Short mmCIF file of C-alpha atoms in Angstrom, two decimals:
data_model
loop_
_atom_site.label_atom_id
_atom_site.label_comp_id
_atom_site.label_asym_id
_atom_site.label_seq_id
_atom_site.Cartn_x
_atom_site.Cartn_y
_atom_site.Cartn_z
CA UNK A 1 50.15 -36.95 -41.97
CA UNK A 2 47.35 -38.76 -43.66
CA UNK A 3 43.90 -39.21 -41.92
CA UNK A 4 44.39 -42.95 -40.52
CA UNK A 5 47.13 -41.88 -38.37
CA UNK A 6 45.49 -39.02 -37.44
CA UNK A 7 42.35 -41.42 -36.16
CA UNK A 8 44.86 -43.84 -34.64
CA UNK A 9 46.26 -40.57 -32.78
CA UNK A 10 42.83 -39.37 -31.40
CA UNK A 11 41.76 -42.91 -30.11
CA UNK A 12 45.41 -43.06 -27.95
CA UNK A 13 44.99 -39.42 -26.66
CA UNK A 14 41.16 -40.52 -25.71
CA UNK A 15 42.49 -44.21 -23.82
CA UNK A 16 45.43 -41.94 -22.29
CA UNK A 17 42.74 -39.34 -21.19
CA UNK A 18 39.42 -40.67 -19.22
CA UNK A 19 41.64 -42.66 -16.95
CA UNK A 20 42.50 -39.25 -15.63
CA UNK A 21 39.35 -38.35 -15.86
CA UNK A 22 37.53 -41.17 -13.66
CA UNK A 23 40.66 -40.80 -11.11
CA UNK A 24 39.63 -37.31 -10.54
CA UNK A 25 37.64 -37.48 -7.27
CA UNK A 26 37.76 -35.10 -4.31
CA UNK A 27 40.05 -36.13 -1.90
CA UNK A 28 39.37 -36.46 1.24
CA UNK A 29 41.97 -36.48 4.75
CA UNK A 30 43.70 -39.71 5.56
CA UNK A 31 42.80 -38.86 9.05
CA UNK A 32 39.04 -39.09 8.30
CA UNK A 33 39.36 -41.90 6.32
CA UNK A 34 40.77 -43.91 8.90
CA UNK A 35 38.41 -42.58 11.91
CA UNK A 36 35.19 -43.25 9.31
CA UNK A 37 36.63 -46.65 8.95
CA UNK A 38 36.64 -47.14 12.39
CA UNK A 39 32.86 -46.93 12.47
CA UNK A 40 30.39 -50.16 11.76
CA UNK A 41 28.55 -49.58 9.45
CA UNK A 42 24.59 -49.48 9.68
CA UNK A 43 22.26 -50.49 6.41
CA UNK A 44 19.20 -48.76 5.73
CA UNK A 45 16.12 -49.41 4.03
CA UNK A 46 14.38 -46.10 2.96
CA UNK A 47 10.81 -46.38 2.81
CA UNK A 48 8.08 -44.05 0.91
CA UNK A 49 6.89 -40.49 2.47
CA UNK A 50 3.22 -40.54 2.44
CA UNK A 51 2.25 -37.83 5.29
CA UNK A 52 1.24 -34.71 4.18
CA UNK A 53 4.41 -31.86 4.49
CA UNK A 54 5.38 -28.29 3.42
CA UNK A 55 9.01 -27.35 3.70
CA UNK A 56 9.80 -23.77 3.56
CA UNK A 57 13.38 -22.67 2.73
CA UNK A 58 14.42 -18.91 4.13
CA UNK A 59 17.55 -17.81 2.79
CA UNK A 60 19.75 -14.35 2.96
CA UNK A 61 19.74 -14.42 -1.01
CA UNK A 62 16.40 -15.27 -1.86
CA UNK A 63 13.58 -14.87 1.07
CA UNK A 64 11.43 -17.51 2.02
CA UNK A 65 10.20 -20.25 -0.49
CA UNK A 66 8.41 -23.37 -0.67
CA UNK A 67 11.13 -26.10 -1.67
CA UNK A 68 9.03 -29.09 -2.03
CA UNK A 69 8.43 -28.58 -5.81
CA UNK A 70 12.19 -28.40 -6.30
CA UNK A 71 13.10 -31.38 -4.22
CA UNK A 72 13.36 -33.88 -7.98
CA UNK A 73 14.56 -36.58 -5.62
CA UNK A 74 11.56 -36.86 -3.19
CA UNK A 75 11.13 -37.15 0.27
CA UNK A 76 12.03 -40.66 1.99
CA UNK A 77 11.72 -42.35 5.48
CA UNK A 78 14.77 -43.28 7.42
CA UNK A 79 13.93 -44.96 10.48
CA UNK A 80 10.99 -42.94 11.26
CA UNK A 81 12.65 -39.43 10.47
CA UNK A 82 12.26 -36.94 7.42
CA UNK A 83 15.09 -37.70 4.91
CA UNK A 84 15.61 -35.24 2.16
CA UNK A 85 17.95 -35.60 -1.27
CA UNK A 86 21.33 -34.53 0.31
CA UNK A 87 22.28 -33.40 -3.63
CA UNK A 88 18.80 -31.88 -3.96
CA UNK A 89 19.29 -29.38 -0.94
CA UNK A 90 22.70 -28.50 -1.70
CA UNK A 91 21.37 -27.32 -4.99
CA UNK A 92 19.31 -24.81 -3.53
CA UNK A 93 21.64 -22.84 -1.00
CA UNK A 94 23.92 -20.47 -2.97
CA UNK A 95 27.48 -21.14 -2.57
CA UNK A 96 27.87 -24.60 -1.96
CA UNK A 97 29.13 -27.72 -4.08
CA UNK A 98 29.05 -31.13 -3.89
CA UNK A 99 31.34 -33.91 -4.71
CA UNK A 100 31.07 -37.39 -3.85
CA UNK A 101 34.25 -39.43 -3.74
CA UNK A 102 33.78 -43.72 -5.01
CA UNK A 103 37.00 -44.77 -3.50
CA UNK A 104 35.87 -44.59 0.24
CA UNK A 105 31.89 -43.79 -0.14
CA UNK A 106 31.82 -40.20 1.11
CA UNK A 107 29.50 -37.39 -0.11
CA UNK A 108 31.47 -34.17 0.29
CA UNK A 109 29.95 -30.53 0.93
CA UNK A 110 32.30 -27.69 0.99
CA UNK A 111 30.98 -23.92 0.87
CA UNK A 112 32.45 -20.91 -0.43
CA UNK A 113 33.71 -19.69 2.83
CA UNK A 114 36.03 -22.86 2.98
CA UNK A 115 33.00 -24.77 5.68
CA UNK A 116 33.25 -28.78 4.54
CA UNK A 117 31.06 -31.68 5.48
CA UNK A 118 31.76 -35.31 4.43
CA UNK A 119 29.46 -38.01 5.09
CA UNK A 120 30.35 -41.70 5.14
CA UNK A 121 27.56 -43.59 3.67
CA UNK A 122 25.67 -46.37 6.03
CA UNK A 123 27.63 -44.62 9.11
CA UNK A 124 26.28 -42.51 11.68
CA UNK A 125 28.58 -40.28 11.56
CA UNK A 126 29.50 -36.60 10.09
CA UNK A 127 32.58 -35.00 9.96
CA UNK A 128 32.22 -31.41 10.06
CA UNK A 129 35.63 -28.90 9.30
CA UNK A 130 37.14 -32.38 9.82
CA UNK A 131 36.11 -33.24 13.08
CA UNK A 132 33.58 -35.98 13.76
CA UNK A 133 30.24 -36.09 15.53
CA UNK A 134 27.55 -39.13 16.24
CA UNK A 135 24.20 -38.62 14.55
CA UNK A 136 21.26 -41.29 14.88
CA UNK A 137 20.60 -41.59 11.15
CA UNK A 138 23.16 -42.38 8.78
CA UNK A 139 23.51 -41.08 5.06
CA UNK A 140 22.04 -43.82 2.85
CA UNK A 141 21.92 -44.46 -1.27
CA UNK A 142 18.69 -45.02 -2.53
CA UNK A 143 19.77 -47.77 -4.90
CA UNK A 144 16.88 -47.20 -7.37
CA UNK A 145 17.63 -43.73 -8.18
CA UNK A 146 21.34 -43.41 -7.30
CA UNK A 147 21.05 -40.18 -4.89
CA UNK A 148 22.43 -40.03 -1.10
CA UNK A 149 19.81 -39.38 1.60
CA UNK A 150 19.93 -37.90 4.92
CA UNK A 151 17.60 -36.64 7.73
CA UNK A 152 16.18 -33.37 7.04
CA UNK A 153 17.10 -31.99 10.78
CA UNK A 154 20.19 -33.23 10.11
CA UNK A 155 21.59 -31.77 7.19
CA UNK A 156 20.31 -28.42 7.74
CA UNK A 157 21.80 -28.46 11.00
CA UNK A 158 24.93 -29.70 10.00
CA UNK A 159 25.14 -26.37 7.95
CA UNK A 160 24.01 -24.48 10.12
CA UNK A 161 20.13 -23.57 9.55
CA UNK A 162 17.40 -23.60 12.34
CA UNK A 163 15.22 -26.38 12.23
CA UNK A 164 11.25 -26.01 13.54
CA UNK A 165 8.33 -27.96 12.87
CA UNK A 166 4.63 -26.93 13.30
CA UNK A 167 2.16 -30.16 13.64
CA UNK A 168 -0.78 -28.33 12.89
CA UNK A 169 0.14 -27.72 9.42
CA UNK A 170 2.51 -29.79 8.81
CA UNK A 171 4.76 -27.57 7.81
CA UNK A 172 9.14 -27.50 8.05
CA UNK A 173 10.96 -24.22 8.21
CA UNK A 174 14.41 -24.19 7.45
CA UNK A 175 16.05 -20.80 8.31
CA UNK A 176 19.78 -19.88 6.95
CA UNK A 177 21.79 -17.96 10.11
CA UNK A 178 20.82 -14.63 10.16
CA UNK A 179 18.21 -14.45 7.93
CA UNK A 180 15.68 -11.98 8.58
CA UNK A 181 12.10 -11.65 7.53
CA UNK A 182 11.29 -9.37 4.98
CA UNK A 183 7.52 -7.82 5.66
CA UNK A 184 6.25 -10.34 2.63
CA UNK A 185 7.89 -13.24 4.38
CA UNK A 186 6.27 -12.20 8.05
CA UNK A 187 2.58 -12.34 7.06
CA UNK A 188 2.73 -14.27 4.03
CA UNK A 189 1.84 -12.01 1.90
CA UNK A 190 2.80 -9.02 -0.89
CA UNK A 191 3.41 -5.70 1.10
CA UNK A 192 0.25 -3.21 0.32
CA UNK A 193 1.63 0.18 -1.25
CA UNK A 194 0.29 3.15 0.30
CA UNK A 195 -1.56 4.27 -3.48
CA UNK A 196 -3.23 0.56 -2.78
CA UNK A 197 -4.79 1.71 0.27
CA UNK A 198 -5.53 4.68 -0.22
CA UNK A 199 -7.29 3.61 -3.88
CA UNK A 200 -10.53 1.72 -2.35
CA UNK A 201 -10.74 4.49 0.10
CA UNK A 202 -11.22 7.16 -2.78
CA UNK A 203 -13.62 5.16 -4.73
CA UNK A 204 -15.80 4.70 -1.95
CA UNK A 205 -15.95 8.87 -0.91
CA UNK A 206 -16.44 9.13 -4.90
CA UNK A 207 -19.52 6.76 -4.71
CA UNK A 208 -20.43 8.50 -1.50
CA UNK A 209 -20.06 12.25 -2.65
CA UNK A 210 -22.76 10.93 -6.15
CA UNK A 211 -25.24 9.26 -3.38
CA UNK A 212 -24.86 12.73 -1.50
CA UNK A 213 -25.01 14.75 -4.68
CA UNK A 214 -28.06 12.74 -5.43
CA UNK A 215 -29.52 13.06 -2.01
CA UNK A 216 -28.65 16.77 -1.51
CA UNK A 217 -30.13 17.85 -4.94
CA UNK A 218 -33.27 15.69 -4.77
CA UNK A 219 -34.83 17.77 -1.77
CA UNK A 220 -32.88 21.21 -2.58
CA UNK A 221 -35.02 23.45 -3.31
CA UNK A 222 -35.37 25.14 -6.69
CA UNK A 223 -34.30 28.95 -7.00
CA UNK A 224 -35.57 30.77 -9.96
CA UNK A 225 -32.65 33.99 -11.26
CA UNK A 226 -32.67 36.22 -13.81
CA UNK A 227 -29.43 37.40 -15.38
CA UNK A 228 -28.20 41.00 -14.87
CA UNK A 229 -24.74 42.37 -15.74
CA UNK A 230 -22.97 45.22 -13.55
CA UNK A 231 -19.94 47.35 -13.80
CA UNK A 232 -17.26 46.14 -11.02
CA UNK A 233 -14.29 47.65 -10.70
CA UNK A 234 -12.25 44.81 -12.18
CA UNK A 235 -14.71 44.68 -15.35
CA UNK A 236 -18.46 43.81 -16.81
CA UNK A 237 -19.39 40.90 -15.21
CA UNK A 238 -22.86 38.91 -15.75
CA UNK A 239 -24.42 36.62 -12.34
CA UNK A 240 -27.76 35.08 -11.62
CA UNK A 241 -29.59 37.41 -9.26
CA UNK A 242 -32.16 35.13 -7.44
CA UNK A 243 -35.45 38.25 -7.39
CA UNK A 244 -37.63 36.31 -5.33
CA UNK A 245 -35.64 35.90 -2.20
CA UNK A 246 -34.43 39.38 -2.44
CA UNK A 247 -38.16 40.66 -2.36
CA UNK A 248 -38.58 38.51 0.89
CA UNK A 249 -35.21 39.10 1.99
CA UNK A 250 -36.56 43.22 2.23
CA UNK A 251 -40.40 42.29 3.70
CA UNK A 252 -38.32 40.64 6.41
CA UNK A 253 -36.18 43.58 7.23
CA UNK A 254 -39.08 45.55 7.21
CA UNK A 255 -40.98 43.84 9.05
CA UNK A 256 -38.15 43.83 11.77
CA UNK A 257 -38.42 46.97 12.05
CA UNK A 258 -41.79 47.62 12.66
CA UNK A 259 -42.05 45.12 15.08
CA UNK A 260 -39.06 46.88 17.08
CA UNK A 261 -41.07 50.13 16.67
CA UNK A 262 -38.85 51.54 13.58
CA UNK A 263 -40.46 52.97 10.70
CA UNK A 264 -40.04 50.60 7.79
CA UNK A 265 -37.14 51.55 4.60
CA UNK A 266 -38.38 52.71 1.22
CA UNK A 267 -37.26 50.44 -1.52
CA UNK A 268 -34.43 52.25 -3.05
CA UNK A 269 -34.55 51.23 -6.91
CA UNK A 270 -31.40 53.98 -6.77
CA UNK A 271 -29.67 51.76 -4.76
CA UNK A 272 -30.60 48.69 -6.70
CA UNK A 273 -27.45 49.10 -8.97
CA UNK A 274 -25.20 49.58 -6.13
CA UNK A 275 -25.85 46.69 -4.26
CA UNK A 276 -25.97 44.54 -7.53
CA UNK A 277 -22.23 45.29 -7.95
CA UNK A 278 -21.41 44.97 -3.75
CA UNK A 279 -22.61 41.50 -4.22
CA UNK A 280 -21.39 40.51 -7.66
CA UNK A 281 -17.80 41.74 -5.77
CA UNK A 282 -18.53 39.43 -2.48
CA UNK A 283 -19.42 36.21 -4.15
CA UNK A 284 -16.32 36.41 -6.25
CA UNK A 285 -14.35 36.83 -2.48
CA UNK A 286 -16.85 35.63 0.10
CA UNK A 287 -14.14 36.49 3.09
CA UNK A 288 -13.46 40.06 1.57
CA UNK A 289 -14.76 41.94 4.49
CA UNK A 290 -16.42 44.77 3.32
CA UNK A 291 -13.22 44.74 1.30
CA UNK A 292 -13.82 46.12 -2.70
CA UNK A 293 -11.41 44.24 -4.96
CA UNK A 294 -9.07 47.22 -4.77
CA UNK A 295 -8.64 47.51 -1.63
CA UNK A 296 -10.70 50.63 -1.04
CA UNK A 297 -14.03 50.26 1.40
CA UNK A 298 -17.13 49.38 0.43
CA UNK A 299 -18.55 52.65 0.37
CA UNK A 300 -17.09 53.96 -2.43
CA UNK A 301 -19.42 51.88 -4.61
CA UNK A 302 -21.38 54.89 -4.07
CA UNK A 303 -23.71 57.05 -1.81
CA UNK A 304 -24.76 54.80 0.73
CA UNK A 305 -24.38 54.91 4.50
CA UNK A 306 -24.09 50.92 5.38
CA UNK A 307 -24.17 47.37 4.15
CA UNK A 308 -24.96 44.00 5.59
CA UNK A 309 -23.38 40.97 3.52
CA UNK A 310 -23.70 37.58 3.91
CA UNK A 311 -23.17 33.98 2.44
CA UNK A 312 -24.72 30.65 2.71
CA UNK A 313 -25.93 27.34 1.03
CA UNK A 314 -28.99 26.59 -0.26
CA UNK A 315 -32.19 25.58 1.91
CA UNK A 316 -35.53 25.16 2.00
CA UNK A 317 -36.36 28.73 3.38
CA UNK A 318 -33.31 30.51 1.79
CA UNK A 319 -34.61 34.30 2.75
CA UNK A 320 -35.39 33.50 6.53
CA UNK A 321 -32.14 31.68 6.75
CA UNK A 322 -30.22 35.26 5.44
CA UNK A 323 -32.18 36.81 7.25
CA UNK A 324 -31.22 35.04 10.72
CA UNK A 325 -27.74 35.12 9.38
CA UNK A 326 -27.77 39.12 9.76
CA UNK A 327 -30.49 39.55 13.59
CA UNK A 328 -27.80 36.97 15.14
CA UNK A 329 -24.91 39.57 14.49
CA UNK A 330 -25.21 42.47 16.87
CA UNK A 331 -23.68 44.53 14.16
CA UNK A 332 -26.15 43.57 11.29
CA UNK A 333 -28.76 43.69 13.28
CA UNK A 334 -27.99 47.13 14.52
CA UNK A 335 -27.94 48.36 11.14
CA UNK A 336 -31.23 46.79 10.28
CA UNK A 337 -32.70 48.46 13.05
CA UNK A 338 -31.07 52.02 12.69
CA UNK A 339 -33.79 54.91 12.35
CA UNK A 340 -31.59 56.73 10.69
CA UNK A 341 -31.98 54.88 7.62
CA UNK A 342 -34.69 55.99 5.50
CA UNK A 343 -34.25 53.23 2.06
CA UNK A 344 -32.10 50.43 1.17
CA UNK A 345 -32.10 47.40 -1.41
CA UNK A 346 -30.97 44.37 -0.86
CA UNK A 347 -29.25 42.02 -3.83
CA UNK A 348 -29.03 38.32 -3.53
CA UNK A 349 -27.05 36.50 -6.28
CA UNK A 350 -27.45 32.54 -6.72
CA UNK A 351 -24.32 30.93 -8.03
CA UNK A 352 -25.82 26.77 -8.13
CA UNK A 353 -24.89 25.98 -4.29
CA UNK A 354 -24.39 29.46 -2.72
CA UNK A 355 -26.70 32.28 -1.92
CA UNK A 356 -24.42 35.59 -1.55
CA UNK A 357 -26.66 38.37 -0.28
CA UNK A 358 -25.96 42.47 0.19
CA UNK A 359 -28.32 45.16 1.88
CA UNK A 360 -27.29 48.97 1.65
CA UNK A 361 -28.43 51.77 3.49
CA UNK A 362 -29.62 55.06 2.55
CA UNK A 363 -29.92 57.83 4.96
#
């Protein structure tokens, strides 16, 4: 077959084809066709929308959106009511298609679920699942652009969405049936994570705990220590033993005494070592309890007949405030005051916020 016949071939097959083509339209229901004919018909003239107007969309599928960038056809007045692009709205609800058919003017809607709405153009009237219904506005063709346009209220009602208005801002919601608001949709904005919170709360204790650092430090007081290692029973160990309070710490105790008519304690430098390793032990386990590491009391440090312990932060007066700490316990105090004590030592070790103190007795 040479190539002219084949070109002759093509441009029958094309003639023979777009007829069928162009007679493809949707057909519509003699029924409907007669009862639209029935109706007069009533012309429009749309006019411009000027007023100011947001039109939310909330849909199942996709949440609530503003629509008004997405309507390409515009908004138009019909007879004093909101007309929207009936081609433009269709677009944006999943599941639906529309057809328009030339032969009797009729823009058809038909959703997946088998739903169908045909509207006769200049008629006011709308056929829905092929029954018919009066509406005030009929579907009109702006002219200039081509596109079918019908009351907002309308169409969304005719497919089954909730219509409200709110004339302080101007604003349209159309709501699909049974839509629900997510949280985002119900105040309008993204839903805060818990991390989100809690984040600014954590900065602001982290500025607060350097202003408190900085406040705390500024008036603390400033405790001079000199380094001395001991033997504990778990090992050598090396802490900051603060001399000056525990030379206080002792005139205190003595001076207890004698004011309660007890003879005042030698200062036992035997003891010294003792009470060096009772309190190197507490301030490793503050709520030991006259515990030693291993279990055992805390008399087998050595030959000594009791021991006052004690823990607290920093202050101005950091000896008085130990000292308090042991006359306010009837125990302490009782062994502060015992007559049968004849020497003790007491060992105060200073470890940058805590002051962890030990007196042992001598009989």
């Amino acid at each position: 077959m040479n190539i002219k016949k084949l070109v002759t071939l093509a441009i029958v097959f094309v003639l023979v084809l777009i007829p069928t083509i162009a007679l493809a339209e949707v057909q519509i229901d003699s029924k409907i066709i007669e009862e639209a004919r029935s109706i007069a018909e009533e012309k429009i003239i749309l006019g411009e929308f000027t007023s100011p107007l947001t039109i939310n969309l909330s849909t199942i599928k996709n949440g609530k959106q503003n629509i008004n960038g997405k309507l390409t056809e515009g908004i138009r007045v019909s007879k004093d009511r909101t007309a929207i692009g009936v081609r433009d709205f269709v677009n944006l609800i999943y599941g639906l298609e529309i057809f328009w058919n030339e032969s009797h003017r009729m823009v058809v809607i038909k959703s997946q679920n088998g739903k169908s709405i045909i509207l006769p153009i200049d008629k006011n009237v709308i056929f829905t699942d092929g029954v018919m219904s009066r509406i005030d506005v009929a579907a009109t063709i702006d002219a200039s652009i081509g596109r079918t346009f019908l009351p907002m209220r309308t169409l969304a009602n005719a497919l089954g969405y909730e219509v409200s208005y709110d004339e302080e801002t101007h604003t349209a919601e159309l709501k699909e049936p049974g839509y629900v608001p997510s949280i985002k949709d119900a105040v309008g904005a993204e839903v805060p994570t818990m991390q989100s919170l809690i984040d600014p709360i954590n900065k602001e204790f982290q500025k607060q705990n350097v202003v408190d650092s900085i406040l705390s430090n500024k008036d603390k007081p400033e405790i001079k220590t000199v380094s001395r290692s001991v033997n504990t029973i778990t090992g050598t160990v090396t802490k900051n033993y603060a001399e000056d309070i525990e030379r206080d710490l002792m005139r205190l105790i003595n001076d207890h005494r004698v004011q309660n008519g007890v003879k005042a304690l030698e200062i036992d430098s035997n003891i010294k070592n003792l009470s060096d390793i009772r309190v190197a032990e507490v301030s490793a386990n503050p709520n030991s309890n006259h515990i030693r590491p291993d279990g055992s009391s805390w008399d087998t440090v050595g030959n000594v007949n009791g021991e006052n312990s004690a823990a607290i932060s920093i202050r101005d007066n950091n000896a008085q405030a130990l000292f308090n700490a042991w006359k306010s316990s009837s125990g302490h105090n009782a062994n502060m005051l015992r007559s049968e004590f004849s020497s003790f030592y007491v060992s105060v070790i200073f470890d940058g916020e805590n002051l962890y103190a030990v007196n042992l007795f001598k009989q």
